[in-house]
Coordinates of C-alpha atoms in Angstrom, one line a residue:
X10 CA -226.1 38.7 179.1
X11 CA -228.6 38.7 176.3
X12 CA -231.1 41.4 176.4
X13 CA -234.8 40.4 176.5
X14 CA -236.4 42.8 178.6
X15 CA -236.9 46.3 177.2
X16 CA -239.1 49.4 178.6
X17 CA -239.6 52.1 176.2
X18 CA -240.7 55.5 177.7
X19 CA -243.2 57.7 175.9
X20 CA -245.6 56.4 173.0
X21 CA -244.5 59.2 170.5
X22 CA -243.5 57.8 167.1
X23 CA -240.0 57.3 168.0
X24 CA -240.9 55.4 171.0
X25 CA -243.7 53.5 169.3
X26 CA -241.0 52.2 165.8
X27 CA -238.0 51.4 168.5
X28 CA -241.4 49.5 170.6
X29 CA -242.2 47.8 166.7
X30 CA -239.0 47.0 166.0
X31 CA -237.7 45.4 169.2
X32 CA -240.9 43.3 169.2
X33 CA -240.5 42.0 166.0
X34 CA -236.6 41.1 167.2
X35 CA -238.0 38.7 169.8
X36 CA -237.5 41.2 173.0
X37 CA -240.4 41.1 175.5
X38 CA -241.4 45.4 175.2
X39 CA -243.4 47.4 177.3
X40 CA -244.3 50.7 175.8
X41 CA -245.4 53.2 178.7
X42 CA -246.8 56.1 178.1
X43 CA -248.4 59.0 180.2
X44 CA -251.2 60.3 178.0
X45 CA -254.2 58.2 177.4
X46 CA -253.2 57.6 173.4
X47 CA -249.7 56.9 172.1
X48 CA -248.7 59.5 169.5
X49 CA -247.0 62.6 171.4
X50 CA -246.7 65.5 169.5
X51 CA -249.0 63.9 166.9
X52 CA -252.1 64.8 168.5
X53 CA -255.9 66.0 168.2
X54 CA -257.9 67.8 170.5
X55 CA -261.9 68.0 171.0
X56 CA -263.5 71.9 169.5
X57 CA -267.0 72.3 169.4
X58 CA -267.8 68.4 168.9
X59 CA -265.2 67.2 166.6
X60 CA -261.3 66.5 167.1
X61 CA -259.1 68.6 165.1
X62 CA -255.1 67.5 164.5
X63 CA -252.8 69.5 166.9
X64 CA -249.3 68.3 165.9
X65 CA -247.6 67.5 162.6
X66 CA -249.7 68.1 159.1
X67 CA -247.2 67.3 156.5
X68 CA -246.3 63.4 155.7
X69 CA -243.1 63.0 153.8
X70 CA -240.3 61.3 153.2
X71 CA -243.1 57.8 153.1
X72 CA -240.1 55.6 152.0
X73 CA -238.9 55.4 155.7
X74 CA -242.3 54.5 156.9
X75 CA -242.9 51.8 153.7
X76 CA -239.4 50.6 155.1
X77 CA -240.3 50.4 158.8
X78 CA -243.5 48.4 158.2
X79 CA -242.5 46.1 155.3
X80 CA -239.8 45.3 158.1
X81 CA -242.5 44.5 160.5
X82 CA -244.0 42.4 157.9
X83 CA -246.9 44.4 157.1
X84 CA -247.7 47.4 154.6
X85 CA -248.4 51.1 155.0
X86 CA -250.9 51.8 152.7
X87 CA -252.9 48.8 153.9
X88 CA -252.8 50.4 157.8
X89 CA -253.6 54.0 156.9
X90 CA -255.4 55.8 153.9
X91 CA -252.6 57.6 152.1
X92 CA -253.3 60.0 149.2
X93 CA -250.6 62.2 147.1
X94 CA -250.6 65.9 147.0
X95 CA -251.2 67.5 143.8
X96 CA -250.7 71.3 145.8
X97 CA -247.9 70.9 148.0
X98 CA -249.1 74.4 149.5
X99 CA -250.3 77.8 149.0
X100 CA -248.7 80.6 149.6
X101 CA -249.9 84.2 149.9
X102 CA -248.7 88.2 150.8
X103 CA -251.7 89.9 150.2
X104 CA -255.0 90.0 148.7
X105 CA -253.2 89.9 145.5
X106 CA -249.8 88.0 145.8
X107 CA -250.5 84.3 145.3
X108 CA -248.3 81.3 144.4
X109 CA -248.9 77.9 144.5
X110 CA -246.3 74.8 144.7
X111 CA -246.7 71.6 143.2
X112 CA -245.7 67.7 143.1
X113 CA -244.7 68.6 139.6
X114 CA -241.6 70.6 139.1
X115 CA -242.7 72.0 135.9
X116 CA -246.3 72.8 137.4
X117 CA -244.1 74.7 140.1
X118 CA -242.2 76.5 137.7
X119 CA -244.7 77.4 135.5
X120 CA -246.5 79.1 138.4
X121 CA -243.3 80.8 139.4
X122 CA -242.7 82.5 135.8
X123 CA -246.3 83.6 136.3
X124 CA -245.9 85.4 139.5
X125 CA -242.2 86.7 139.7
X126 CA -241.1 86.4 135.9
X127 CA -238.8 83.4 134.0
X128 CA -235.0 84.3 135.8
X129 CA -236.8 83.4 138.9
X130 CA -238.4 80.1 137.3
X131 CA -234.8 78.9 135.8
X132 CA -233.8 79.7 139.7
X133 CA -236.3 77.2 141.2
X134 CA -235.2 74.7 139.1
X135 CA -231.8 75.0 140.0
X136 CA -232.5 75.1 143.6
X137 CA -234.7 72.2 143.2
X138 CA -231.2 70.5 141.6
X139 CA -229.3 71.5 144.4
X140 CA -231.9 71.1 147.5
X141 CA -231.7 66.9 145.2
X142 CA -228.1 66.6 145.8
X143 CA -227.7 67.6 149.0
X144 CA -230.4 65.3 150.3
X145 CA -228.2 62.8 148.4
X146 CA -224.9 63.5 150.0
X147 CA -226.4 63.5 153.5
X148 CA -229.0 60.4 153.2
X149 CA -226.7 57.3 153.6
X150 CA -224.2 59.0 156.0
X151 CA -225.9 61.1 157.9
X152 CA -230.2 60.5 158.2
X153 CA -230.1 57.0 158.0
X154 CA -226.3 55.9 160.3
X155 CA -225.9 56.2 163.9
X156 CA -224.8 60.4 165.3
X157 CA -221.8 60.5 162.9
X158 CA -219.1 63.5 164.1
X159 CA -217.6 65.8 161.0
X160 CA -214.9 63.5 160.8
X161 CA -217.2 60.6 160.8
X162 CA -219.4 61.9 158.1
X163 CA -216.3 62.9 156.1
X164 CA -215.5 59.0 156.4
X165 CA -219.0 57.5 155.9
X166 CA -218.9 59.7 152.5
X167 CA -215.5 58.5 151.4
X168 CA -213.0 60.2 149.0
X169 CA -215.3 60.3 146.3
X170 CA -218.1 62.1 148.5
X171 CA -215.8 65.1 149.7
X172 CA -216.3 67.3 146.9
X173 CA -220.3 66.6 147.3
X174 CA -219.9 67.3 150.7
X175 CA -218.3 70.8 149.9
X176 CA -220.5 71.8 147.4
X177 CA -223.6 71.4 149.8
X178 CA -222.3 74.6 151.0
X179 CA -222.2 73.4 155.3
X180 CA -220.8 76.9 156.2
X181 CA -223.5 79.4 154.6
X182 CA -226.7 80.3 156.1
X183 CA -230.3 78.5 154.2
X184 CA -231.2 82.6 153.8
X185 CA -227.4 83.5 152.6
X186 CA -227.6 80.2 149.9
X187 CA -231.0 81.5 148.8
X188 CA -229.7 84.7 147.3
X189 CA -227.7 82.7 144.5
X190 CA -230.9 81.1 143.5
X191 CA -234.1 83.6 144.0
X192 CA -233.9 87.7 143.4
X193 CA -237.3 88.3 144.6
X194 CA -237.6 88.7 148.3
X195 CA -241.3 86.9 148.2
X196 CA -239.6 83.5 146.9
X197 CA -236.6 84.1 149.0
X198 CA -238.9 84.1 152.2
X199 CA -241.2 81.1 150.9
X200 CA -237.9 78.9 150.4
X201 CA -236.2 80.2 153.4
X202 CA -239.5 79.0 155.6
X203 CA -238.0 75.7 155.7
X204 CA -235.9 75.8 158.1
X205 CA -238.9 76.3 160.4
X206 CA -239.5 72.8 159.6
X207 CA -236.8 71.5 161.8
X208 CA -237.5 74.6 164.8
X209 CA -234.8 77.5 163.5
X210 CA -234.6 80.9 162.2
X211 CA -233.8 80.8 158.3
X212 CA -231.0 83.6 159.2
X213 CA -229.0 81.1 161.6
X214 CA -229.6 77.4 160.1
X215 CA -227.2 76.1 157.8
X216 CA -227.9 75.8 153.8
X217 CA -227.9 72.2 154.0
X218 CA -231.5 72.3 155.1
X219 CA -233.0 73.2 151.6
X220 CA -232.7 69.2 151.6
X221 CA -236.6 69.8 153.0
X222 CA -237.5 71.4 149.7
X223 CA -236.6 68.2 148.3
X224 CA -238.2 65.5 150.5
X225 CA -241.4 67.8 150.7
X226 CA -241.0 68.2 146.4
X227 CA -240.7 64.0 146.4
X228 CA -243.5 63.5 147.8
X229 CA -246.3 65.3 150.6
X230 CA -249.3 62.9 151.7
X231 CA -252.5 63.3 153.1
X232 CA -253.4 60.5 156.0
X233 CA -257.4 60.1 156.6
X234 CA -258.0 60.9 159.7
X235 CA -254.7 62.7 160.3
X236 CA -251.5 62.0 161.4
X237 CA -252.6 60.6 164.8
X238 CA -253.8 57.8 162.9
X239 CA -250.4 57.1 161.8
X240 CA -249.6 57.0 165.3
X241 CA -252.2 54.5 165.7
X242 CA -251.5 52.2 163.3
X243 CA -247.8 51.8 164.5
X244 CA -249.1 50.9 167.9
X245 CA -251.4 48.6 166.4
X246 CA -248.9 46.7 164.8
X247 CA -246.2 46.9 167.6
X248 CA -249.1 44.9 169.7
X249 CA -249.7 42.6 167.0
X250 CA -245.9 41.8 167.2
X251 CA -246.2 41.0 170.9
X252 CA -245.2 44.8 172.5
X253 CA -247.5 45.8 175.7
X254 CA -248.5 49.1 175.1
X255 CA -250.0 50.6 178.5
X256 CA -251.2 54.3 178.8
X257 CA -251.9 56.4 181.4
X258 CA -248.2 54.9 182.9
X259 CA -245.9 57.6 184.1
X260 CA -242.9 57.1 184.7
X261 CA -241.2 58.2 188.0
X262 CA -238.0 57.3 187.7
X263 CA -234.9 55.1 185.7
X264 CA -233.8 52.5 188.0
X265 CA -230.4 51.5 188.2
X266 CA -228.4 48.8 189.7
X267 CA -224.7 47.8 189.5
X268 CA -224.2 51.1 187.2
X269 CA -226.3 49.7 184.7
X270 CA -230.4 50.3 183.7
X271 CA -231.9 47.6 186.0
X272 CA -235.8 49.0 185.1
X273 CA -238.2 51.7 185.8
X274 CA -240.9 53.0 188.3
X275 CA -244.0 54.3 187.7
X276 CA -245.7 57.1 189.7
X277 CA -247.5 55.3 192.8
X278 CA -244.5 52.9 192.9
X279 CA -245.0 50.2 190.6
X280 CA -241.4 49.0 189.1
X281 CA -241.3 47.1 185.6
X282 CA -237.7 45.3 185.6
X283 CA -236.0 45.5 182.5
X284 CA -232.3 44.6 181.1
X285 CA -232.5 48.2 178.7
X286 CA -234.7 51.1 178.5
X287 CA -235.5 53.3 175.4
X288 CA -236.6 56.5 176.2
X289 CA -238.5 58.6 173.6
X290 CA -238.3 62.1 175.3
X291 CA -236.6 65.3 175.0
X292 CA -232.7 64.8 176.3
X293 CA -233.0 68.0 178.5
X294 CA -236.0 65.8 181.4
X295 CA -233.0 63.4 181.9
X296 CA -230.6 66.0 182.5
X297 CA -233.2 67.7 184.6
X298 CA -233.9 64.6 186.9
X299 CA -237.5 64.1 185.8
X300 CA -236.3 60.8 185.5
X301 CA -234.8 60.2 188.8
X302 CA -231.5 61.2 190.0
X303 CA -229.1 58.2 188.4
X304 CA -229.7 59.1 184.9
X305 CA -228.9 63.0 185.2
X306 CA -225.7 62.5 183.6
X307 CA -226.6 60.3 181.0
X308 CA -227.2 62.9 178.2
X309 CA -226.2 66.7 177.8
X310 CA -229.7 69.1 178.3
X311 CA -230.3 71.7 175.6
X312 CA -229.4 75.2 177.0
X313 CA -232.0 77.3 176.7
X314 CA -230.3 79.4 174.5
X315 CA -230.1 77.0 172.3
X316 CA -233.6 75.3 172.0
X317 CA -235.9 75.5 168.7
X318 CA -239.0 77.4 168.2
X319 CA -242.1 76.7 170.1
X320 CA -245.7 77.9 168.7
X321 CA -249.0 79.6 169.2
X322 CA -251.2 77.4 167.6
X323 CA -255.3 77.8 167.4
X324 CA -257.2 74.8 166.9
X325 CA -260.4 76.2 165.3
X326 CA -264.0 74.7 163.9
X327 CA -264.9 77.7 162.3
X328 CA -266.8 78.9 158.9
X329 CA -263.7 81.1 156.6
X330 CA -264.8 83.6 154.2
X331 CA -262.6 84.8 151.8
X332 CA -259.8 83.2 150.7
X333 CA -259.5 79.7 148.7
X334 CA -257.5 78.0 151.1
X335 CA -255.6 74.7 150.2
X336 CA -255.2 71.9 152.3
X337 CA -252.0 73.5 153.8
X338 CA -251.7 77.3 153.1
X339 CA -248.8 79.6 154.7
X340 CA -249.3 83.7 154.7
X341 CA -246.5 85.4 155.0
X342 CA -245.8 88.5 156.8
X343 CA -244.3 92.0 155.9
X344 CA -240.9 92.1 157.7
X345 CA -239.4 88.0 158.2
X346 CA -236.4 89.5 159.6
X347 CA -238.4 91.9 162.6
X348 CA -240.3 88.6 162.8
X349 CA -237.3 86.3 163.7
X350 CA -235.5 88.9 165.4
X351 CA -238.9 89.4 168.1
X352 CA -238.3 85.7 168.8
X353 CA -234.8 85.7 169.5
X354 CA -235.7 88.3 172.2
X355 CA -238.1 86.0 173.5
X356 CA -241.2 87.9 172.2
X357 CA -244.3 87.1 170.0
X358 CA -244.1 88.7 166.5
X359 CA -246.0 91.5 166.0
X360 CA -246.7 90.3 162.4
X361 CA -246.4 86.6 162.4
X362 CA -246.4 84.7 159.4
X363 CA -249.1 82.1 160.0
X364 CA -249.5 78.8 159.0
X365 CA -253.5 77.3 158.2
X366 CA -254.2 73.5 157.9
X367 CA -257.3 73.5 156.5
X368 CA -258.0 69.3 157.5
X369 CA -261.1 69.2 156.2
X370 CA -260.3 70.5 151.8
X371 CA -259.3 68.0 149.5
X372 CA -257.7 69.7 146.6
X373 CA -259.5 73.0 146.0
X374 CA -263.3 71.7 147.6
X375 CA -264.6 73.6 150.3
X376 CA -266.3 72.0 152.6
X377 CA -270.1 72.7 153.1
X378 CA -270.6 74.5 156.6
X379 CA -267.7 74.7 159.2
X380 CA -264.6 73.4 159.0
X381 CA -261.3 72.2 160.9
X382 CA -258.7 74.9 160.8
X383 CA -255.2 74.3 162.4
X384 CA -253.4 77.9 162.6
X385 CA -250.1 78.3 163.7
X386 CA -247.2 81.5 164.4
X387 CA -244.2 80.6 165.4
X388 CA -242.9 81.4 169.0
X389 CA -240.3 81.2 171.1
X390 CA -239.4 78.1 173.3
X391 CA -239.6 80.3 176.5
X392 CA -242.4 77.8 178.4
X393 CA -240.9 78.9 182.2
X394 CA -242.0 82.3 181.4
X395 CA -245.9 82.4 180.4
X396 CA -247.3 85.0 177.9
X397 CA -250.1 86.5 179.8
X398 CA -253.6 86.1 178.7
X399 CA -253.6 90.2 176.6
X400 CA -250.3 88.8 175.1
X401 CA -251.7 85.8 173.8
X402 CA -255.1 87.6 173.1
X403 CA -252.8 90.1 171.0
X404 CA -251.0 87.2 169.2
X405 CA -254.5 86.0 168.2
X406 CA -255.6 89.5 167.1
X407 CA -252.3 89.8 164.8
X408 CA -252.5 86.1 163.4
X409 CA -255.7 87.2 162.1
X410 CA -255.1 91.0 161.1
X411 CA -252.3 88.7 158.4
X412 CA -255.0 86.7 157.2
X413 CA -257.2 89.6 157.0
X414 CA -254.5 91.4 154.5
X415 CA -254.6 88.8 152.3
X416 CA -258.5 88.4 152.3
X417 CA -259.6 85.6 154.7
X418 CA -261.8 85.9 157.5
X419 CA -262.4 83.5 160.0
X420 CA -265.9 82.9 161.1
X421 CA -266.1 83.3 165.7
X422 CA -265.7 79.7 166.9
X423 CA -264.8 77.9 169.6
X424 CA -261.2 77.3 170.0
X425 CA -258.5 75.1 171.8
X426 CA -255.2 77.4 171.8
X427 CA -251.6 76.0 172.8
X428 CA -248.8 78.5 174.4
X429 CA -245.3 77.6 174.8
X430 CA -246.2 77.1 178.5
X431 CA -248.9 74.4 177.4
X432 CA -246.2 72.7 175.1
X433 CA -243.5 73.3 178.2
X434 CA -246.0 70.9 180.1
X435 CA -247.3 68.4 177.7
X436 CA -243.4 67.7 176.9
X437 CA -241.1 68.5 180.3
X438 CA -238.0 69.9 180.1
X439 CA -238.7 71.7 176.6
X440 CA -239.5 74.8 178.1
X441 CA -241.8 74.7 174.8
X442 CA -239.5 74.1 171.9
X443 CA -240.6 71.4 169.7
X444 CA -237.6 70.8 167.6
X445 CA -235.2 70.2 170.5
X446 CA -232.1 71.9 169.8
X447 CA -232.2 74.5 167.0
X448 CA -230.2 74.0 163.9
X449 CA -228.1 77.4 164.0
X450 CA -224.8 76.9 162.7
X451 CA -223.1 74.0 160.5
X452 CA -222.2 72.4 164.2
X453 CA -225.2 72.3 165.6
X454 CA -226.6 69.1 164.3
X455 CA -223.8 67.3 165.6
X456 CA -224.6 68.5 169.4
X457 CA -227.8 66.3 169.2
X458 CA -227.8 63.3 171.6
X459 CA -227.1 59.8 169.2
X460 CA -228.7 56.7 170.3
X461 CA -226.5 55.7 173.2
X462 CA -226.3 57.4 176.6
X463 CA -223.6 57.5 179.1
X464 CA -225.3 54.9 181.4
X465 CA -225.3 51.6 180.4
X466 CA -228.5 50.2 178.5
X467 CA -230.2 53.2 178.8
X468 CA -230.8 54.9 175.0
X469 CA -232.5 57.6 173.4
X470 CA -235.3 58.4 170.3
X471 CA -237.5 60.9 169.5
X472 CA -237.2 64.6 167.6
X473 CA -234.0 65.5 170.1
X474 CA -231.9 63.2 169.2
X475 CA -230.3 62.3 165.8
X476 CA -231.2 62.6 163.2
X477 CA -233.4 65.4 164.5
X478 CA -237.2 66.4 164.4
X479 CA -240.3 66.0 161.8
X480 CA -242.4 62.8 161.7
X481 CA -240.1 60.7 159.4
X482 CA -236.7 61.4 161.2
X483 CA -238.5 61.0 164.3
X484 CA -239.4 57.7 163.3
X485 CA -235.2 56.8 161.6
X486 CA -234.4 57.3 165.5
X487 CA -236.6 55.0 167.0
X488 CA -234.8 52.5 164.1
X489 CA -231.5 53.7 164.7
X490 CA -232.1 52.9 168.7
X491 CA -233.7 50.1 168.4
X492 CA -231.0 48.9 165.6
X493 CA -228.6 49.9 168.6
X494 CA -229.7 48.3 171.1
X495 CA -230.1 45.0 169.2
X496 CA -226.3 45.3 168.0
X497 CA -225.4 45.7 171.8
X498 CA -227.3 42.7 172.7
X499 CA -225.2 40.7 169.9
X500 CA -221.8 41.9 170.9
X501 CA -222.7 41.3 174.7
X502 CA -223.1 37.4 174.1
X503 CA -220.5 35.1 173.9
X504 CA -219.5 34.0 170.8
X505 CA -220.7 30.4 171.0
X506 CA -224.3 31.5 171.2
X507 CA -224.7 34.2 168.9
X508 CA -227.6 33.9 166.5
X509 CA -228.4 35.6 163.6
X510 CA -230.6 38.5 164.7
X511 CA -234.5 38.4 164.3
X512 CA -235.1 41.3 162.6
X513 CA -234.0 43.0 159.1
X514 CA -231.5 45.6 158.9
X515 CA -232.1 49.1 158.1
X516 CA -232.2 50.1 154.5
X517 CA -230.2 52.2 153.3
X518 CA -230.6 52.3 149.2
X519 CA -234.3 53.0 149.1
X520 CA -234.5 56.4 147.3
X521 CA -237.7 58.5 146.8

C-alpha cells in the first residue's frame, strides 16, 4: 500500500529536511516536536536581555544545504544571510603563541611559516592534499549513500577506488597520521582537534577524519542571526510545501499494528495515524522505551562506553578585555593528552582547552560594549551522574584560568551554563553525548544506525545515525531517510501503478 501518511518525530534539522523532503514528494507530514521551536541542538537561549546561540557555530559543507533547497524549489541564500569566512579561526597557547587559519591555503601557510618555521608550512599543505582526497574517496560512497558495510564501501568505490581507499589510511589514529605531516606539537594539537568535531578523542578516532580540515578549508559561513535561523528557514519552507509543523507535541509512544508503524501518541493521549514514522532522535530513547515498548528493538542503543563527548558550555553577555578574539577562537591547553585521558575517566579536565564563539565580531571589529560569547570545554557524556555545583564552579574557574594564560579576561555577566546532565535531558537517552556514538576505531562508523529500523515503516535521522553528527551530515540523513522511505513506498506498489516519484534524487556530483 502506497505511503501517504508520515509522522516525523523531533524538529531538529534532520527531522525538519526528511519533514521538507517528504512534503515536497506529495506525502501528507506532520512534524512534532516537544520544544516550543524546531531546531534541536541548534538552539539559543535568553542572558541578560538578548538570545545568544547554544548549539552548532560553524556552517560548512553549504553544497548539501544549496542541494536540499534547490530540491525544494527554493534557494539558500535567498532564506538565510550567508557570508564567507575570511578567518576560519584563531588559535592561541599563551599570551604569545598565536596562529590564525584561513579560507586561503596560501594565507594559511604563510601564517604557519611565521609561527612554527617553512618544514611545518610544506606539511600543511600536504595535509591539506591529503585531508582533499580522502573527503573524495569517502563523499560518493560513504556521506552521501545509504549505511554502507566495509564490504559495501569497498563495492560502492569499485576496483579503481581500492587503492584510494587504502591510502586514506582507515587503520591509523587522526593523532598517529598527524605525525607524518606536522613536527611541532602546537600544530599537531590544532589539527588533531577535529576529531572533536564529530564527539571523539583525537587519540582513538580514525585518520579518515582530517576529511573535516577539508570541508571546514572549502568553505566556513557565517548565518545572521545564527544557526537557529537556519533551522528556521527549513521549517519555513517544509510548511510552504504543505508539512504541519506543531510544537509543544511530545510524543508518548510509536504505535504499532499488524507488526508494522500504524502511528503515534502524544502525551495526554492524542494519536496521529500514520502509514511511516521518521524519527529524528538519538537511537539509544528507542532502545530505552521512551518511545513505547514495541519499538525497543528496532535499533541497537549506544553503550555508554561507547557514546561521544558531551560539554560544559557558558553562554555569556559579557564585556572581554584582552585578547582580539575572532569570530570563532579555540585556546588550547598545556597537556591534550591529561585532558582526554580525565574524560575517559569520566572527569572534567583540569585544564580544558576552550572553545569561544564570539557571535557578535565580524572579522577583526569588536563590538562597542558587551557582547555574546559562547564558551565551550569538552566533557564527558556521563548525564546519569551529575557534576555537583563546586565541580562545575571549578570547571568554570579553569575555563577561565586558560583564557587568562593567554591574555583574555571576561568581564562578570550573567550566564546560562549547560552540564552533561542538562544535555542528558534536553536530548533522552544521550546521557549527554552530542555526537551519538564516538568515532574510536576504523569500525566504529559502521556501528551507527542506517536509515531503516527493524520494525516495519519506522526509520531513523538525525546526528546518530549515518552518516553521523555536525549540521550538514545531520541534514544528508534526513535526505537519505526521507530518500528511503520514498524508495519503500515505490517498491511496495504494484507495478501497474507506479509513477514516477515527485521529488528529485539526491545529488551526488556536486563538489565544493
Amino acid at each position: 500500500m502506497a505511503i501517504e501518511r508520515v509522522v516525523v518525530i523531533g524538529g531538529g534539522i534532520g527531522g525538519l529536511v526528511a519533514a521538507l523532503r517528504l512534503a515536497c514528494a506529495g506525502c501528507d507530514v506532520t512534524l512534532l516536536e516537544a520544544a516550543d521551536a524546531p531546531g534541536g541542538k541548534m538552539r539559543s537561549v535568553a542572558v541578560g536581555g538578548t538570545r545568544i546561540e547554544a548549539g552548532p557555530t560553524v556552517f560548512t559543507m553549504r553544497w548539501i544545504l544549496d542541494e536540499i533547497f534547490a530540491e525544494a524549489g527554493a534557494e539558500l541564500g535567498s532564506r538565510v544571510a550567508l557570508a564567507p569566512a575570511r578567518t576560519l579561526a584563531r588559535h592561541a597557547w599563551s599570551a604569545t603563541e598565536r596562529l590564525d587559519l584561513f579560507a586561503d591555503i596560501d594565507a594559511s601557510a604563510d601564517a604557519i611559516a611565521d609561527f612554527a618555521g617553512p618544514r611545518e608550512a610544506d606539511g600543511y599543505r600536504r595535509f591539506c592534499a591529503r585531508s582533499e582526497q580522502v573527503f573524495r574517496t569517502l563523499d560518493a560512497p560513504f556521506i552521501r549513500g545509504a549505511r554502507p558495510g566495509p564490504v559495501d564501501l569497498a563495492r560502492r568505490a569499485g576496483l579503481s577506488g581500492l587503492g584510494d581507499l587504502w591510502r586514506i589510511q582507515p587503520f591509523a589514529t587522526l593523532w598517529g597520521a598527524l605525525g607524518d605531516y606536522f613536527r611541532d606539537p602546537r600544530l599537531r594539537q590544532l589539527f588533531a582537534r577535529y576529531a572533536t568535531y564529530c564527539g571523539s578523542s583525537p587519540y582513538q578516532a580514525p585518520a579518515t577524519l582530517m576529511l573535516v580540515a577539508h570541508v571546514e578549508q572549502a568553505g566556513v559561513w557565517s548565518i545572521a542571526g545564527g544557526l537557529s535561523q537556519l533551522a528556521a528557514a527549513i521549517a519555513e519552507l517544509a510548511s510552504e510545501r504543505g508539512a504541519t509543523l506543531r510544537t509543544g507535541a511530545r510524543v508518548e509512544r510509536i504505535l504499532v499494528s499488524g507488526g508494522a508503524v500504524s502511528g503515534v501518541m502524544l502525551v495526554g493521549g492524542e494519536r496521529i495515524a500514520a502509514d511511516a514514522v521518521v524519527m529524528n532522535g538519538d537511537v539509544s530513547a528507542l532502545a530505552a522505551g521512551l518511545l513505547g515498548p514495541e519499538a525497543v528493538g528496532a535499533a541497537d542503543p549506544v553503550p555508554p562506553a561507547e557514546r561521544s563527548l558531551s560539554a560544559v558550555t557558558f553562554c555569556l553577555n559579557a564585556r572581554t578585555v584582552g585578547f582580539p578574539l575572532a569570530h570563532h577562537t579555540v585556546f588550547f591547553s598545556n597537556d591534550y593528552r591529561a585532558e582526554f585521558d580525565a574524560i575517559r575517566r569520566g572527569r572534567l579536565p583540569a585544564d580544558p582547552t576552550t572553545y569561544v564563539c564570539a557571535q557578535d565580531r565580524v572579522g577583526d571589529a569588536a563590538p562597542d560594549g558587551p557582547e555574546r560569547l559562547l564558551c565551550l570545554v569538552n566533557a564527558p557524556a556521563v548525564g546519569e551522574r551529575r557534576f555537583t555545583k563546586p565541580e562545575i564552579d571549578a570547571c568554570e574557574t579553569t575555563m577561565r584560568a586558560r583564557l587568562a594564560v593567554c591574555g583574555l579576561t571576561i568581564a562578570a555577566a550573567e550566564t546560562a551554563t549547560t552540564t552533561p546532565a542538562g544535555f542528558a535531558t534536553l536530548f533522552p537517552a544521550t546521557g549527554g553525548a552530542l555526537y551519538g556514538r564516538a568515532s574510536h576505531g576504523w569500525s566504529a562508523t559502521f556501528k551507527r544506525m542506517g536509515a531503516r529500523t527493524r520494525l516495519p515503516g519506522l526509520y531513523l535521522a538525525g546526528g546518530s545515525v549515518h552518516p553521523g553528527p555536525g549540521v550538514p551530515m545531520a541534514a544528508q540523513s534526513g535526505r537519505i531517510a526521507a530518500d528511503t522511505l520514498l524508495a519503500d513506498r515505490r517498491a511496495a506498489r504494484p507495478v501497474s501503478t507506479r509513477r514516477s516519484p515527485a521529488t528529485a534524487t539526491s545529488g551526488g556530483t556536486s563538489t565544493p
